[in-house]
XYZ file of C-alpha atoms in Angstrom:
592
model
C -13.456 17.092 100.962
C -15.964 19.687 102.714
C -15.753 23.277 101.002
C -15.553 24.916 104.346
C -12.479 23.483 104.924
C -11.298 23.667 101.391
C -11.954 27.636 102.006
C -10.258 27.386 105.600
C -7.103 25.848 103.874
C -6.332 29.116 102.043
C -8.701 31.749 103.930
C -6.677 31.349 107.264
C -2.795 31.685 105.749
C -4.719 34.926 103.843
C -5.880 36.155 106.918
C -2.595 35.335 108.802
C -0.677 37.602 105.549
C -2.647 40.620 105.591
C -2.203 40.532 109.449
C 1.737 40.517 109.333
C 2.064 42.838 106.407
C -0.937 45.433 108.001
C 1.077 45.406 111.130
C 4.693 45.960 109.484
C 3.361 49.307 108.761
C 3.558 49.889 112.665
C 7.552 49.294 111.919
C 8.338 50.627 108.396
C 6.267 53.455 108.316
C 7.838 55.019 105.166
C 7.192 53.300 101.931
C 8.356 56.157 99.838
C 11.945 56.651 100.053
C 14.738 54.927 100.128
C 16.405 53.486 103.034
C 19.028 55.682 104.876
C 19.807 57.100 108.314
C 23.533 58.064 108.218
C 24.676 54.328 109.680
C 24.516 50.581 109.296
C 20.798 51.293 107.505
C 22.454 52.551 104.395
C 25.078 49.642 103.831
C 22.042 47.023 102.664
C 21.380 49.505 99.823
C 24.587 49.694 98.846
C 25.579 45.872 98.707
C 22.556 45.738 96.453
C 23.935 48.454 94.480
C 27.199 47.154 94.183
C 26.193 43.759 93.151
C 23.894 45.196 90.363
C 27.673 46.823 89.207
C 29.422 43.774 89.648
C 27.845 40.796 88.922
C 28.217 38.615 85.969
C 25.220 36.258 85.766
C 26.386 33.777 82.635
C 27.453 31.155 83.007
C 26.968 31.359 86.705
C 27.001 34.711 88.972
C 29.996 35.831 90.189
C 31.074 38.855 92.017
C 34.275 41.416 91.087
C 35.438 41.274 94.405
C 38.819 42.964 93.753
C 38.368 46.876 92.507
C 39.229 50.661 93.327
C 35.646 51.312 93.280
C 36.370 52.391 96.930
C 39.536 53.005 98.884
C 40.204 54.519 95.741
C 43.029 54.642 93.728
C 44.630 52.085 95.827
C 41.929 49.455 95.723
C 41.084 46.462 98.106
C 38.817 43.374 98.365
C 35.210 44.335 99.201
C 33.838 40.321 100.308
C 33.186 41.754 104.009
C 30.183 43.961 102.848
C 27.202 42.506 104.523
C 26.058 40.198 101.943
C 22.031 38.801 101.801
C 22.197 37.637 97.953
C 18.268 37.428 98.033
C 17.910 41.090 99.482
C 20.818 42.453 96.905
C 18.861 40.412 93.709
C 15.737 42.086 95.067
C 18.245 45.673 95.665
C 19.367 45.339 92.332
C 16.430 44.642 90.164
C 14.401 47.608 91.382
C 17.477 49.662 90.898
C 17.554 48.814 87.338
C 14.033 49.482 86.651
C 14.464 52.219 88.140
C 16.653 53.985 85.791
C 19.792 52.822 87.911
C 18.725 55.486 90.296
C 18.027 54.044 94.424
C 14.234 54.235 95.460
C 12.310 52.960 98.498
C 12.786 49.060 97.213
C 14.410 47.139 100.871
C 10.732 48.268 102.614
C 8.961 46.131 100.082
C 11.607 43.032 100.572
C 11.491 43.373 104.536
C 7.450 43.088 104.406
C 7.623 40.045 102.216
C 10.157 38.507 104.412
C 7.412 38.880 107.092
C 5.130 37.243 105.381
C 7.190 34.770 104.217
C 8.403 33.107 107.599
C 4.656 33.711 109.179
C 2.395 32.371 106.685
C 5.357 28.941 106.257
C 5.653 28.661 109.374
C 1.696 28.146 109.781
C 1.399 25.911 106.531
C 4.312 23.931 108.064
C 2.700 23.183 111.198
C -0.924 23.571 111.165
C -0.776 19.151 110.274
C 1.076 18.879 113.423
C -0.298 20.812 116.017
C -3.747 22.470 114.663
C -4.530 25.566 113.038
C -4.874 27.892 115.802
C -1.568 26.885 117.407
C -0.061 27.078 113.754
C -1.212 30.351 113.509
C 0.022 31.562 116.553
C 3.757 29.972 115.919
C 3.441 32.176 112.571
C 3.057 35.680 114.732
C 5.405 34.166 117.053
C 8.456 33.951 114.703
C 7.350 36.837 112.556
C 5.846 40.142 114.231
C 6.124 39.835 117.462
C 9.954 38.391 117.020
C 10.735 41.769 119.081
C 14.687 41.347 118.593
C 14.632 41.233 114.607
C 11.636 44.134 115.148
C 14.056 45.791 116.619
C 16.877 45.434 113.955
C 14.817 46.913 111.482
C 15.705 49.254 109.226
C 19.755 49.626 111.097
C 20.829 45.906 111.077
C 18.721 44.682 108.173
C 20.406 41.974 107.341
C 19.638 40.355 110.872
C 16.174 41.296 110.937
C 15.252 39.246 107.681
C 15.089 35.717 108.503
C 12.082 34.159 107.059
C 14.415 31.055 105.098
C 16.572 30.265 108.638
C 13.121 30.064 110.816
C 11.423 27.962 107.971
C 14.376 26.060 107.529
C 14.464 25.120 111.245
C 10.598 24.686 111.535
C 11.149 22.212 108.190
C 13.652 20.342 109.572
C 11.973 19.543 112.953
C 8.824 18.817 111.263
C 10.704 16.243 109.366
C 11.922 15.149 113.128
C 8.242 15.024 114.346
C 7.592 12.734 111.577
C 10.208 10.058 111.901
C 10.172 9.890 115.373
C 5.923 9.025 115.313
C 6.868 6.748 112.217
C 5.134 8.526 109.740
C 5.720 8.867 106.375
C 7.549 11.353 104.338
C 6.514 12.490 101.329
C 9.133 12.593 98.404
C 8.146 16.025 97.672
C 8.892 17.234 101.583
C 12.018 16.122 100.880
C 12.578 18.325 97.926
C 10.996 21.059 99.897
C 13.759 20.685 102.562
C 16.721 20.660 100.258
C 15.195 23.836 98.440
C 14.379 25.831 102.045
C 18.347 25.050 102.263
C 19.290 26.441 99.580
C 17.347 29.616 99.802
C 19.138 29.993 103.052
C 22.651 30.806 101.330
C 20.286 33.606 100.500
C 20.253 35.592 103.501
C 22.674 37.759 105.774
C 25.724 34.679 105.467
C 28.096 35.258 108.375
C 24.637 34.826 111.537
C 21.426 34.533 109.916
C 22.084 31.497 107.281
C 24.414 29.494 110.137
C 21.414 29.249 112.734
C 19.528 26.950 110.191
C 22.445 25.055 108.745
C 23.574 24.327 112.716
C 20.191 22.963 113.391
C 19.810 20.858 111.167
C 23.529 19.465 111.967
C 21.978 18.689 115.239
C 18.947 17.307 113.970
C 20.569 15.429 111.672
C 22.544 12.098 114.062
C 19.276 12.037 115.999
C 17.215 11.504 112.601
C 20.191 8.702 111.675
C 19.699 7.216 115.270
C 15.541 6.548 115.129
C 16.471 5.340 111.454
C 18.916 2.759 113.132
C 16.472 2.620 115.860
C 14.026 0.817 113.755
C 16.223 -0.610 111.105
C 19.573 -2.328 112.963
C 20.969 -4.100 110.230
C 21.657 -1.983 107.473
C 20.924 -4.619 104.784
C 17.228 -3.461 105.410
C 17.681 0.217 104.921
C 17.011 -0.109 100.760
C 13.444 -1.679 101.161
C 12.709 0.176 104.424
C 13.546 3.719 103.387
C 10.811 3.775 101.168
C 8.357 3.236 104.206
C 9.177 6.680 105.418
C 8.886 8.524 102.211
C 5.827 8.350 100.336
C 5.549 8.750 96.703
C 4.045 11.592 94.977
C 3.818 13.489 91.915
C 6.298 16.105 92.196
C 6.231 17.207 88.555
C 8.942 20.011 87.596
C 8.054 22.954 89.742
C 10.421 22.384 93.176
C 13.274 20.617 90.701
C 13.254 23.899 89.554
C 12.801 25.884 91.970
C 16.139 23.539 93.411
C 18.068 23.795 90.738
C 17.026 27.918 90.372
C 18.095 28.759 94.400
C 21.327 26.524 94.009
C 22.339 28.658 90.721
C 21.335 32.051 92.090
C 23.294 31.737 95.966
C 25.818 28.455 95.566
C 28.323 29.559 93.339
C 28.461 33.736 95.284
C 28.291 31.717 98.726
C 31.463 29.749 97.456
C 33.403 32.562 96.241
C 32.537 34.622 99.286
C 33.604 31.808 101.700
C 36.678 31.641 99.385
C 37.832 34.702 99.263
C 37.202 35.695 103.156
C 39.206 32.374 104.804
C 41.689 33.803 102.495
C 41.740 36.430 106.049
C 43.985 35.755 109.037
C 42.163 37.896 111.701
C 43.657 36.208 114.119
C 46.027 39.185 114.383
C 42.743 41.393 115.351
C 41.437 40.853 119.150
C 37.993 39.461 118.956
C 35.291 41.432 120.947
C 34.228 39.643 124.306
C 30.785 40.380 123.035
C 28.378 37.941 124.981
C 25.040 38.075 125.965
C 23.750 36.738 129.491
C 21.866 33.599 129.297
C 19.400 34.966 132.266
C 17.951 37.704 129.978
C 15.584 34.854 129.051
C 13.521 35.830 131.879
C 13.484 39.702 130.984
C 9.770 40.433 130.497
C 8.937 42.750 127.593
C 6.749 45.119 130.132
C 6.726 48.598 131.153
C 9.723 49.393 133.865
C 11.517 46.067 133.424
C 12.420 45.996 129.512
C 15.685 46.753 128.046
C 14.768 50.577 127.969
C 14.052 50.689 131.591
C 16.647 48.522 133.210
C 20.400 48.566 132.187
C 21.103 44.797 132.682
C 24.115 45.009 131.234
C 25.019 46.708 134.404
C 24.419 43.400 136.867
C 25.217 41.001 133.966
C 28.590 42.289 132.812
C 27.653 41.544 129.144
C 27.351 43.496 126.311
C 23.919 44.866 125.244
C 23.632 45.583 121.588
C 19.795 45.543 121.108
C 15.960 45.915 122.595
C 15.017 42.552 123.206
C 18.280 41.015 123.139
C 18.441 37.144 124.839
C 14.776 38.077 125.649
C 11.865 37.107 123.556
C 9.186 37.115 125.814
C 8.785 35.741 129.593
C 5.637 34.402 127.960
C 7.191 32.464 125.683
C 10.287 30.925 127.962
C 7.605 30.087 130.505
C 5.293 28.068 127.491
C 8.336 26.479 126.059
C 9.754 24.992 129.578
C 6.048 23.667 130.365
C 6.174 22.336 126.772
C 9.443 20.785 128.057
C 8.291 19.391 130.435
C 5.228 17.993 128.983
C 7.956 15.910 126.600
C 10.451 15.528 128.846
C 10.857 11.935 128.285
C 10.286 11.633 124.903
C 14.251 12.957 124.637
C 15.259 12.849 120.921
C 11.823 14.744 120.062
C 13.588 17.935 122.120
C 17.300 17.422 122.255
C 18.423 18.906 119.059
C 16.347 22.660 120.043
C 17.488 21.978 123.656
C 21.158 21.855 122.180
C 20.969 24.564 119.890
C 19.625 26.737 122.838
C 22.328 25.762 125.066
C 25.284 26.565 122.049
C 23.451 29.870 121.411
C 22.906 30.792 125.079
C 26.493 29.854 126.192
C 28.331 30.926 123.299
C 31.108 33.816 124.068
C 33.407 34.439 121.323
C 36.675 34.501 123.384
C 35.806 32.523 126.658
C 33.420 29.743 125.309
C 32.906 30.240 121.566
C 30.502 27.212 121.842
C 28.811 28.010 118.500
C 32.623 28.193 116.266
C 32.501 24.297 116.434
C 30.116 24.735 113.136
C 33.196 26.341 110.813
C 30.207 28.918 109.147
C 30.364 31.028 112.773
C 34.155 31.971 112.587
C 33.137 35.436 112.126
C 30.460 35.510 114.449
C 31.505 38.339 116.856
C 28.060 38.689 118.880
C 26.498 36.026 121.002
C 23.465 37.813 121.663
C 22.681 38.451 117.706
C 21.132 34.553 118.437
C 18.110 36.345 119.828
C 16.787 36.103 116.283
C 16.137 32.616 116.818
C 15.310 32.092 119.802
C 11.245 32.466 119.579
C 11.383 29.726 116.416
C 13.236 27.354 119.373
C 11.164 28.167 122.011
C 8.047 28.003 119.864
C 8.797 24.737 118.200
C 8.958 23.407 122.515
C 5.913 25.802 123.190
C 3.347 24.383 120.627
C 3.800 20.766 122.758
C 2.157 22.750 125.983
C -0.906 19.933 126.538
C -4.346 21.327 126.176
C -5.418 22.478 129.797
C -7.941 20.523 131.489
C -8.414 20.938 135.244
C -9.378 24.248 136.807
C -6.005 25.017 138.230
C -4.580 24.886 134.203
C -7.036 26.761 133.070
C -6.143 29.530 135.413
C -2.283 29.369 134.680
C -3.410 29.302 130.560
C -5.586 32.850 131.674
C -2.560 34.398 133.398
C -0.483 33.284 130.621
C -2.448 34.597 128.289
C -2.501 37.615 129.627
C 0.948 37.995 129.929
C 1.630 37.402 126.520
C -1.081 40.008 125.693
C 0.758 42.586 127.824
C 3.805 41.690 126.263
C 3.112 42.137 123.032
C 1.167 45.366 124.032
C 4.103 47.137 125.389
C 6.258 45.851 122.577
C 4.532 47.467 119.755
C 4.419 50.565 121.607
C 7.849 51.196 122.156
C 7.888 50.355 118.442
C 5.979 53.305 117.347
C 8.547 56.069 118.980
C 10.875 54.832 116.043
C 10.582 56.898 112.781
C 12.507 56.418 109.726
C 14.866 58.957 108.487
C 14.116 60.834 105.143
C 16.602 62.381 102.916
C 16.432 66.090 102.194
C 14.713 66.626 98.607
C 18.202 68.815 98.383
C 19.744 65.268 98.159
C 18.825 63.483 94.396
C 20.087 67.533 92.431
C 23.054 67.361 94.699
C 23.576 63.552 93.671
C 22.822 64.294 89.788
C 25.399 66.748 89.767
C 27.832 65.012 90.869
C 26.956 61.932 88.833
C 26.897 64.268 85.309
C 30.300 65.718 85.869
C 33.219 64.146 84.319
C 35.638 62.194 86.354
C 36.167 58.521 88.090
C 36.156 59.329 91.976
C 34.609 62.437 93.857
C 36.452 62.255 97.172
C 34.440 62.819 100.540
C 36.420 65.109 103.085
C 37.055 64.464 105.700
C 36.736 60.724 104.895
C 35.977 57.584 106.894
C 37.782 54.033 106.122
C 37.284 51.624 109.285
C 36.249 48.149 110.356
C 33.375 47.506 112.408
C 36.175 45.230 114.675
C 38.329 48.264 115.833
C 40.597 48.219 112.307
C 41.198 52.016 110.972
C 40.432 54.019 114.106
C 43.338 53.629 116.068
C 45.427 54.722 113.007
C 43.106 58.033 112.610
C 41.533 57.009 109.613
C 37.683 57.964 110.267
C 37.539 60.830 113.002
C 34.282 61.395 112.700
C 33.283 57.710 112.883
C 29.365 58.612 114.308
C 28.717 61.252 111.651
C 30.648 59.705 108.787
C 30.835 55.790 108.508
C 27.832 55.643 106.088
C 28.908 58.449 103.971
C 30.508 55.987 101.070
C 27.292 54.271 100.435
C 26.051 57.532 98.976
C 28.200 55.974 95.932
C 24.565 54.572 95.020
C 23.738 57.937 93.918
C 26.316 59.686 92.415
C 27.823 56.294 91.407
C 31.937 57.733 91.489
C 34.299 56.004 92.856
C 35.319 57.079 96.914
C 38.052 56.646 99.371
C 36.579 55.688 102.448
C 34.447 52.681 103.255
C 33.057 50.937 106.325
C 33.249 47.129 106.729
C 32.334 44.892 110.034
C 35.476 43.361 109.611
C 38.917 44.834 108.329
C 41.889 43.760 107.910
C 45.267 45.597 109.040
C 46.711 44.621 105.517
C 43.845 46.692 103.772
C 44.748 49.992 105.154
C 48.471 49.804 104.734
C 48.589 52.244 101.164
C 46.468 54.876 103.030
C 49.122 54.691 106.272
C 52.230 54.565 103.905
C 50.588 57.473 102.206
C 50.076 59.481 105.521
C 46.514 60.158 105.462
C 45.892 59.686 109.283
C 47.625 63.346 110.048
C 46.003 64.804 107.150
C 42.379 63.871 108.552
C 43.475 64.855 112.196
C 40.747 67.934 113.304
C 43.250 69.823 114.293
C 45.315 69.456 111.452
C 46.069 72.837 109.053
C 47.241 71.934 105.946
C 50.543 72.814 104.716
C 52.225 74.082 101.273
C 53.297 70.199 101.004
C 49.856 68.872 101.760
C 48.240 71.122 99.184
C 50.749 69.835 96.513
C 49.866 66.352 97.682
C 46.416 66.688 97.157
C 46.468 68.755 94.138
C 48.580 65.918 92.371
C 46.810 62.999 93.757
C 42.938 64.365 92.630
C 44.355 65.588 88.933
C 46.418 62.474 88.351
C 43.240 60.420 89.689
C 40.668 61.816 88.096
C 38.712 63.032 90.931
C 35.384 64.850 90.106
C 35.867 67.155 92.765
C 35.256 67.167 96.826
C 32.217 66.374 98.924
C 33.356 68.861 101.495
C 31.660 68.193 105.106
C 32.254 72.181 106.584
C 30.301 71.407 109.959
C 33.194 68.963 110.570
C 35.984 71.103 109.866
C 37.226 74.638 111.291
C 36.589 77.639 109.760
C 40.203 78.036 108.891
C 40.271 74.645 106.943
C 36.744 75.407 105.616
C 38.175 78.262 104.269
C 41.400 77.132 103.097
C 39.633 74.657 100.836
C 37.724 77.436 99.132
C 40.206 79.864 98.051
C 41.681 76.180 96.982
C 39.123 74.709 95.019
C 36.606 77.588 94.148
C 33.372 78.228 96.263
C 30.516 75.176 96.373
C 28.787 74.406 93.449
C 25.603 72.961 94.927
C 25.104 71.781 98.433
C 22.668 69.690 100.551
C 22.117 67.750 103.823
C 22.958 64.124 104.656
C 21.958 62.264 107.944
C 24.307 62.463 110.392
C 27.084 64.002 108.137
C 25.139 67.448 108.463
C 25.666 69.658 105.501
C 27.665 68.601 102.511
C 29.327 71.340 100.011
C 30.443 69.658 95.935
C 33.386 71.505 95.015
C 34.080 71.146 91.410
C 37.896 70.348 90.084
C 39.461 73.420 89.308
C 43.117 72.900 90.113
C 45.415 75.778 91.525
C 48.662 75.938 90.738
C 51.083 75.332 93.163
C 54.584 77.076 92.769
């Protein structure tokens, strides 16, 4: 074998790595705190957190689902927290080394996932279609994936997706190579089952359902070359072996198999257990679709996302930059790449088909995508933008190598659309900045954390679903200030009322109606004689620590009322979007 391309074999997947993880500095920007901004960012955290309190590893890892941890005293099942097993492991063992206190540990995890689907994604390929197009595919699906970019640091669980692009990049490889009769090696084949398995890792209810629907599709066209080839069954023993090739495999992906499959199976189970145990078909479901024609949305000054309210023509419902539009660039490549294979039909129908489920799919009209029974909780159709530049790439790397002078000028003004693109994309990336917590924030935790007592309870409070649940009742009034507050249970680790969930079930709110908290929380509401008794009663016989009082939220009547109740603030701080927070330590007034 020559040395230089012994040294290209590792020198251009290193040089692909440091690329991806130099420019995910351009989107993380702050490696030195941890994640919060007052919303969705703060509920990866806390998963993490809660799984480090609530897992049992031996003899395999389960999850106590069923606590008062929150909507505390009265308890309820927490399985809709946005699970990504991998990303909670990861959560959970810097936690612990950490003294069990949170530090800036998801920023680390989202620039490995980066690296992860770009530099696989190249190895993958690069046999296929040749190193530079490899390499190319691996910034395609990784940085310049504008949509997940995009997600980052608010919907985190959507914008880490390294196992479902490799998993779908694996599994058409493996088409590739039936379909040109070539062999298989034996280890491939472990490779696939393991990339499968690492899937159950990640974000469960999108991100791990794109890969396992591909390869569903994939799958009856694989079975049909095999029969293709091999009619009579009698000659699939002896003929098998002519696709896969033998090889040493030793014991390294056995067990790395039987490691993934004993880390995600057995919490993937119980969490598809316990939520089908859910009849939400008592909830309306969200007509939340995304246009198919956003496609052809360029990523360009003036006719982006920012610029140009689609939504407005399309009558859809726009959730994200870059949503149903990863690049003009690339749908332009991956239709000429199309074309190019346009008769070779079972090499492109299973991406054709997955980008026809995806681009069609609306959860209440045409919920094209809830024939695979993993989407019955998939309430966006334009959250499929995360995988549409691994579809369109896997067509787009087929583009024939231009020859005459009139390709050669359609390749240039390709090029440099895709240059613009990409331009104008990381710019608009750059104008968004992470949010730090006030240095007021870890004493003001501590405190609370040292005093004695189960619960410290967060007032006003905020228990809601993400899928309406809670707010018609008056349960979280301050919904954009306050849905993230419960996740600061990762600091001061008490027990807490209120919680957020993307989906929540009527049945889970019932104690806190029957116990008439909506009129209590109302802004305008003074509280009377009765309502002090109340809540006098139901903190001492509780155990509450005392109050995370929110005063910007409330009047200065009620502000006041609480501290001739309660005794003045013991230490206070800031919290994003909350505003100022005030601890009030338990000292309980009589009440004649």
């Amino acid at each position: 074998m020559p040395v230089s391309f012994r040294v290209r074999s590792w020198l251009i997947p290193l040089l692909l790595a440091l690329l991806v993880a130099g420019l995910s500095v351009l989107i993380i920007q702050d490696f030195g705190h941890p994640l919060s901004d007052g919303d969705d960012t703060d509920q990866y955290e806390y998963a993490g957190y809660y799984l480090f309190k609530n897992l049992t590893l031996w003899p395999w890892p389960h999850l106590n689902l069923v606590n008062n941890q929150t909507f505390y005293p009265y308890g309820t099942n927490q399985v809709f927290l946005p699970w990504g097993f991998e990303r909670d492991y990861w959560y959970a063992l810097g936690y612990w080394l950490n003294g069990n206190w949170p530090g800036p540990f998801l920023q680390y995890y989202y620039v490995y996932s980066l690296v992860v689907g770009a530099v696989g994604t190249y190895l993958l390929l690069r046999g296929l279609f040749g190193e530079g197009r490899a390499f190319w595919a691996g910034l395609v699906v990784s940085i310049v994936n504008f949509y997940t970019l995009y997600k980052y640091p608010v919907h985190l669980n959507m914008s880490v997706i390294h196992w479902t692009t490799l998993c779908i990049v694996a599994t058409y490889r493996l088409l590739y190579s039936v379909y040109h009769n070539r062999p298989v090696s034996l280890r491939y084949w472990l490779l696939l089952v393991w990339l499968h398995l690492n899937v159950l890792g990640l974000e469960l209810g999108y991100v791990a359902g794109y890969a396992l629907a591909f390869t569903t599709l994939t799958a009856p066209v694989l079975l049909w070359l095999f029969y293709q080839r091999f009619p009579t069954l009698s000659q699939w023993p002896a003929r098998v072996g002519q696709f896969i090739a033998g090889s040493r495999i030793g014991w390294g992906l056995p067990g790395l198999i039987v490691l993934s499959f004993w880390l995600y199976f057995p919490l993937t189970l119980q969490i598809s257990i316990n939520a089908l145990g859910f009849n939400f078909g008592v909830v309306p479901e969200l007509p939340a679709w995304s246009h198919p024609l956003r496609l052809l949305i360029p990523t360009l000054p003036g006719l982006d996302n920012y610029a140009i309210p689609y939504q407005r023509y399309f009558h859809d419902v726009y959730e994200s930059y870059a949503q149903g539009s990863p690049g003009l660039y690339l749908t332009l490549l991956a239709g000429t790449g199309l074309w190019a294979i346009r008769q070779r039909v079972l090499l492109w129908l299973p991406l054709v088909a997955m980008l026809v489920l995806c681009l069609l799919y609306h959860p209440v009209l045409l919920p094209t995508l809830k024939i695979f029974p993993w989407f019955s909780f998939n309430r966006y159709g334009g959250r499929a933008s995360m995988v549409y530049p691994v579809l369109l790439m896997l067509l787009a790397v087929q583009v024939p190598f231009p020859t005459a002078r009139w390709s050669w000028l359609l390749a240039g003004v390709g090029l440099l659309l895709m240059l613009a693109e990409w331009t104008h994309g990381f710019r608009s990336l750059t104008f968004v900045h992470p949010t730090r917590l006030a240095v007021s924030v870890e004493p003001y935790m501590r405190t609370i954390r040292h005093t004695p007592g189960i619960a410290i309870l967060d007032w006003p409070f905020c228990t809601i679903g993400a899928n309406g649940v809670g707010e018609a009742e008056g349960l979280c009034p301050f919904y954009h200030r306050q849905n993230a507050v419960f996740t600061f249970r990762r600091f001061h680790d008490k027990a807490v009322v209120g919680q957020y969930f993307g989906r929540l079930h009527p049945d889970q709110i019932r104690p806190l109606l029957r116990d008439g908290w909506p009129l209590r929380l109302r802004p305008d509401h003074d509280f009377t004689p009765a309502d002090w008794q109340f809540l006098d009663q139901y903190l001492r016989t509780n155990q509450f620590a005392g109050i995370n009082l929110y005063p910007d939220l409330l009047t200065p009547a009620q502000r006041q009322a609480f501290y001739v109740h309660y005794g003045p603030p013991v230490v206070e701080t800031v919290l994003p979007r909350a505003g100022r927070v005030q601890f009030l330590r338990m000292t309980y007034k009589k009440t004649n």
